[in-house]
Amino acid sequence: MLSIVVPTLNEIKTGYLSKILAAYSDLADIEIICVDGGSTDDTVSLINQSNARLIATNIGSRAGRLNAGIKQAKFDMVLLHHPRSLLDIDGINALANHSSEIRWGAFTHQFDIQHPLLNFTSWYSNRIRGDKRGVYYLDHCLFAQKQLLFDVGLFPDIDIFEDTDICLKLNGKAKPIRLPYISQTSAVRFETNGIYRQALENQYMKWRYYFNGSDKKMNARYEKGIELNTKYKKQPEY
């Protein structure tokens, strides 16, 4: 028994949402909830043609869309699915079959293209930031007991690093588990902006986060020219 929550916003351009919906459509005892933030492409049509449940909103932040999906989830275990990741089906089945034994955790990250720096990034995300510090980003596809998510207050109302924040809170309740099954994630930011440039930008974003930078200003910079998670009517200055 598993609820899968996917926060969506104009997902057609990357092609991942169609892969997600097609790959998971025949899984038993699993519900898929797509919480859309006002897509202007064919995202909503794609969801409506699938067996996923659509929650149409005007929620601007990915965190807010995740919270809306969590509140509507029917099952005790909730899989918080990145909209540009694709999970190993065996991994989903393993999580569903052992959901009563697991408090929270994440899958094993891997990019969908091979490059030494991207391979290192995934290794660091899995082994160091994840296993040693208990912080996994949403592209690992986080999962947690629904009640545990409520116990920590759900995701904070911020536009970026909401996954870091909730992991730190969950760490205070239980130790996470990283399942060995792959969450293959789009490297679209690296391909669009350049691998080394995006890697440096990611480190800069982390620096600003740890020094309490404005989440809207950080995310406006992070999303500039690509707008994958948030679309601002007026870009905040960064």
Short mmCIF file of C-alpha atoms in Angstrom, two decimals:
data_model
loop_
_atom_site.label_atom_id
_atom_site.label_comp_id
_atom_site.label_asym_id
_atom_site.label_seq_id
_atom_site.Cartn_x
_atom_site.Cartn_y
_atom_site.Cartn_z
CA MET A 1 0.00 0.00 0.00
CA LEU A 2 1.70 3.16 -1.20
CA SER A 3 0.76 6.72 -2.16
CA ILE A 4 3.03 8.38 -4.74
CA VAL A 5 2.90 12.19 -4.79
CA VAL A 6 4.33 13.97 -7.85
CA PRO A 7 4.48 17.80 -7.84
CA THR A 8 4.12 18.98 -11.45
CA LEU A 9 4.56 22.19 -13.41
CA ASN A 10 4.91 22.22 -17.22
CA GLU A 11 6.51 18.78 -17.34
CA ILE A 12 6.03 17.97 -21.04
CA LYS A 13 9.36 19.49 -22.12
CA THR A 14 11.49 16.98 -20.20
CA GLY A 15 9.45 13.87 -21.05
CA TYR A 16 9.82 12.36 -17.58
CA LEU A 17 6.22 12.61 -16.44
CA SER A 18 5.00 10.46 -19.32
CA LYS A 19 7.63 7.86 -18.40
CA ILE A 20 6.55 7.93 -14.75
CA LEU A 21 2.86 7.53 -15.50
CA ALA A 22 3.45 4.77 -18.06
CA ALA A 23 5.92 2.83 -15.88
CA TYR A 24 3.77 2.82 -12.74
CA SER A 25 0.32 2.45 -14.29
CA ASP A 26 0.01 -1.31 -13.72
CA LEU A 27 1.35 -1.45 -10.17
CA ALA A 28 -1.13 -2.94 -7.70
CA ASP A 29 -2.19 -1.27 -4.43
CA ILE A 30 -0.50 2.00 -5.38
CA GLU A 31 -2.11 5.38 -5.96
CA ILE A 32 -0.45 8.16 -7.95
CA ILE A 33 -1.35 11.74 -7.05
CA CYS A 34 -0.14 14.53 -9.35
CA VAL A 35 -0.41 17.97 -7.76
CA ASP A 36 -0.18 20.53 -10.54
CA GLY A 37 0.77 24.14 -9.93
CA GLY A 38 -0.97 25.66 -12.97
CA SER A 39 0.74 24.12 -15.99
CA THR A 40 0.19 25.92 -19.30
CA ASP A 41 1.40 23.05 -21.51
CA ASP A 42 -0.19 19.60 -21.93
CA THR A 43 0.78 18.35 -18.46
CA VAL A 44 -2.78 18.32 -17.12
CA SER A 45 -4.06 16.56 -20.24
CA LEU A 46 -1.36 13.91 -19.87
CA ILE A 47 -2.31 13.30 -16.24
CA ASN A 48 -6.00 13.08 -17.08
CA GLN A 49 -5.27 10.41 -19.69
CA SER A 50 -3.52 8.26 -17.06
CA ASN A 51 -4.81 6.49 -13.96
CA ALA A 52 -3.26 9.14 -11.73
CA ARG A 53 -5.38 11.43 -9.58
CA LEU A 54 -5.03 15.11 -10.48
CA ILE A 55 -5.08 17.85 -7.86
CA ALA A 56 -5.15 21.13 -9.80
CA THR A 57 -3.88 24.11 -7.77
CA ASN A 58 -2.29 27.51 -8.15
CA ILE A 59 0.35 26.70 -5.52
CA GLY A 60 3.60 28.26 -6.68
CA SER A 61 6.10 26.27 -4.62
CA ARG A 62 7.06 22.64 -5.01
CA ALA A 63 6.89 22.31 -1.21
CA GLY A 64 3.29 23.49 -1.18
CA ARG A 65 2.30 21.04 -3.90
CA LEU A 66 3.95 18.18 -2.01
CA ASN A 67 2.06 19.12 1.15
CA ALA A 68 -1.24 19.19 -0.74
CA GLY A 69 -0.55 15.68 -2.02
CA ILE A 70 0.48 14.34 1.38
CA LYS A 71 -2.78 15.59 2.90
CA GLN A 72 -4.79 13.75 0.24
CA ALA A 73 -2.78 10.49 0.36
CA LYS A 74 -4.86 7.41 1.22
CA PHE A 75 -2.05 5.16 2.43
CA ASP A 76 0.27 5.26 5.42
CA MET A 77 3.47 5.28 3.35
CA VAL A 78 3.98 8.27 1.06
CA LEU A 79 6.56 8.36 -1.73
CA LEU A 80 7.53 11.96 -2.55
CA HIS A 81 8.44 11.57 -6.19
CA HIS A 82 10.62 14.04 -8.06
CA PRO A 83 8.90 14.93 -11.38
CA ARG A 84 12.10 14.33 -13.35
CA SER A 85 13.19 11.06 -11.77
CA LEU A 86 12.28 7.48 -12.65
CA LEU A 87 12.39 4.72 -10.06
CA ASP A 88 13.33 1.08 -10.43
CA ILE A 89 9.99 -0.78 -10.34
CA ASP A 90 11.51 -3.39 -8.02
CA GLY A 91 12.29 -0.54 -5.65
CA ILE A 92 8.71 0.66 -5.57
CA ASN A 93 7.50 -2.86 -4.90
CA ALA A 94 10.09 -3.32 -2.14
CA LEU A 95 8.97 -0.11 -0.46
CA ALA A 96 5.30 -1.06 -0.74
CA ASN A 97 5.91 -4.56 0.61
CA HIS A 98 7.91 -3.33 3.62
CA SER A 99 6.14 -0.02 4.27
CA SER A 100 5.10 -1.01 7.79
CA GLU A 101 8.75 -1.56 8.75
CA ILE A 102 10.17 1.72 7.37
CA ARG A 103 9.87 5.17 8.97
CA TRP A 104 11.50 7.25 6.25
CA GLY A 105 14.34 7.30 3.74
CA ALA A 106 15.26 7.65 0.10
CA PHE A 107 16.32 5.75 -3.00
CA THR A 108 19.82 5.67 -4.52
CA HIS A 109 20.54 8.59 -6.82
CA GLN A 110 21.94 8.34 -10.33
CA PHE A 111 21.90 10.80 -13.22
CA ASP A 112 20.56 9.81 -16.62
CA ILE A 113 23.84 10.71 -18.35
CA GLN A 114 27.37 9.61 -17.51
CA HIS A 115 30.09 12.13 -16.63
CA PRO A 116 32.85 11.90 -14.00
CA LEU A 117 31.59 14.96 -12.12
CA LEU A 118 27.98 13.80 -12.19
CA ASN A 119 29.02 10.33 -11.06
CA PHE A 120 30.90 11.90 -8.15
CA THR A 121 27.90 14.10 -7.33
CA SER A 122 25.65 11.05 -7.08
CA TRP A 123 28.21 9.16 -4.97
CA TYR A 124 28.55 12.11 -2.60
CA SER A 125 24.77 12.54 -2.42
CA ASN A 126 24.26 8.88 -1.59
CA ARG A 127 27.22 8.09 0.64
CA ILE A 128 28.21 11.33 2.36
CA ARG A 129 25.39 13.86 2.48
CA GLY A 130 22.81 11.07 2.57
CA ASP A 131 24.15 8.14 4.56
CA LYS A 132 26.35 10.13 6.95
CA ARG A 133 24.29 13.31 7.42
CA GLY A 134 20.80 12.00 6.69
CA VAL A 135 20.03 14.67 4.08
CA TYR A 136 18.64 13.48 0.74
CA TYR A 137 17.31 15.75 -1.97
CA LEU A 138 13.95 15.19 -3.63
CA ASP A 139 15.59 13.66 -6.71
CA HIS A 140 16.41 10.65 -4.52
CA CYS A 141 12.61 10.26 -4.25
CA LEU A 142 12.04 10.55 -0.51
CA PHE A 143 9.54 8.37 1.32
CA ALA A 144 8.07 8.53 4.81
CA GLN A 145 5.18 7.42 6.94
CA LYS A 146 2.37 9.93 6.52
CA GLN A 147 1.98 10.48 10.25
CA LEU A 148 5.71 11.12 10.60
CA LEU A 149 5.46 13.85 7.97
CA PHE A 150 2.62 15.43 9.93
CA ASP A 151 4.63 15.10 13.15
CA VAL A 152 7.41 17.31 11.72
CA GLY A 153 4.97 19.85 10.29
CA LEU A 154 5.21 18.77 6.62
CA PHE A 155 7.41 20.74 4.25
CA PRO A 156 8.26 24.33 5.16
CA ASP A 157 6.75 27.11 3.05
CA ILE A 158 9.94 27.90 1.16
CA ASP A 159 10.82 27.81 -2.55
CA ILE A 160 14.11 25.91 -2.40
CA PHE A 161 15.91 23.52 -0.02
CA GLU A 162 12.59 22.35 1.37
CA ASP A 163 13.93 18.80 1.03
CA THR A 164 16.97 19.62 3.16
CA ASP A 165 14.79 21.20 5.81
CA ILE A 166 12.38 18.29 6.13
CA CYS A 167 15.22 15.74 6.22
CA LEU A 168 16.81 17.59 9.13
CA LYS A 169 13.48 17.50 10.96
CA LEU A 170 12.89 13.83 10.16
CA ASN A 171 16.37 13.01 11.46
CA GLY A 172 15.18 14.16 14.85
CA LYS A 173 12.48 11.47 14.80
CA ALA A 174 14.13 8.44 13.19
CA LYS A 175 17.20 7.32 11.29
CA PRO A 176 16.64 7.13 7.52
CA ILE A 177 17.20 4.14 5.31
CA ARG A 178 18.58 4.36 1.77
CA LEU A 179 17.17 1.65 -0.43
CA PRO A 180 19.65 0.28 -3.02
CA TYR A 181 17.23 0.71 -5.93
CA ILE A 182 18.00 3.48 -8.42
CA SER A 183 16.28 6.83 -8.77
CA GLN A 184 17.46 7.88 -12.23
CA THR A 185 17.26 11.66 -12.45
CA SER A 186 17.35 14.07 -15.35
CA ALA A 187 20.56 16.06 -15.70
CA VAL A 188 18.70 18.76 -17.62
CA ARG A 189 20.09 21.64 -15.53
CA PHE A 190 23.65 20.44 -16.15
CA GLU A 191 22.99 19.91 -19.85
CA THR A 192 21.35 23.33 -20.21
CA ASN A 193 23.76 25.42 -18.15
CA GLY A 194 26.96 23.39 -18.52
CA ILE A 195 28.10 20.68 -16.13
CA TYR A 196 30.86 22.60 -14.33
CA ARG A 197 28.96 25.87 -14.25
CA GLN A 198 25.89 24.17 -12.74
CA ALA A 199 28.03 22.31 -10.22
CA LEU A 200 29.51 25.62 -9.03
CA GLU A 201 26.06 27.18 -8.94
CA ASN A 202 24.80 24.34 -6.74
CA GLN A 203 27.60 24.93 -4.25
CA TYR A 204 26.86 28.65 -4.21
CA MET A 205 23.19 27.91 -3.51
CA LYS A 206 24.16 25.69 -0.56
CA TRP A 207 26.39 28.44 0.82
CA ARG A 208 23.54 30.95 0.63
CA TYR A 209 21.15 28.48 2.27
CA TYR A 210 23.42 27.83 5.24
CA PHE A 211 23.82 31.57 5.72
CA ASN A 212 20.05 32.07 5.71
CA GLY A 213 19.66 33.60 2.28
CA SER A 214 16.21 34.48 0.94
CA ASP A 215 14.59 31.35 -0.47
CA LYS A 216 12.75 33.32 -3.18
CA LYS A 217 15.89 35.13 -4.31
CA MET A 218 17.90 31.90 -4.30
CA ASN A 219 15.26 30.04 -6.25
CA ALA A 220 14.80 32.87 -8.74
CA ARG A 221 18.49 32.57 -9.57
CA TYR A 222 18.35 28.76 -9.64
CA GLU A 223 15.33 28.71 -11.94
CA LYS A 224 16.39 31.55 -14.25
CA GLY A 225 16.03 30.58 -17.90
CA ILE A 226 14.72 27.08 -17.19
CA GLU A 227 11.78 27.34 -14.70
CA LEU A 228 11.44 23.67 -13.82
CA ASN A 229 9.94 23.91 -10.32
CA THR A 230 8.60 27.44 -9.98
CA LYS A 231 7.35 30.10 -12.37
CA TYR A 232 7.39 33.60 -10.96
CA LYS A 233 5.05 36.24 -12.37
CA LYS A 234 7.71 38.75 -11.42
CA GLN A 235 11.23 37.50 -10.85
CA PRO A 236 12.58 38.42 -7.39
CA GLU A 237 15.90 40.19 -7.57
CA TYR A 238 18.80 38.03 -6.48
#
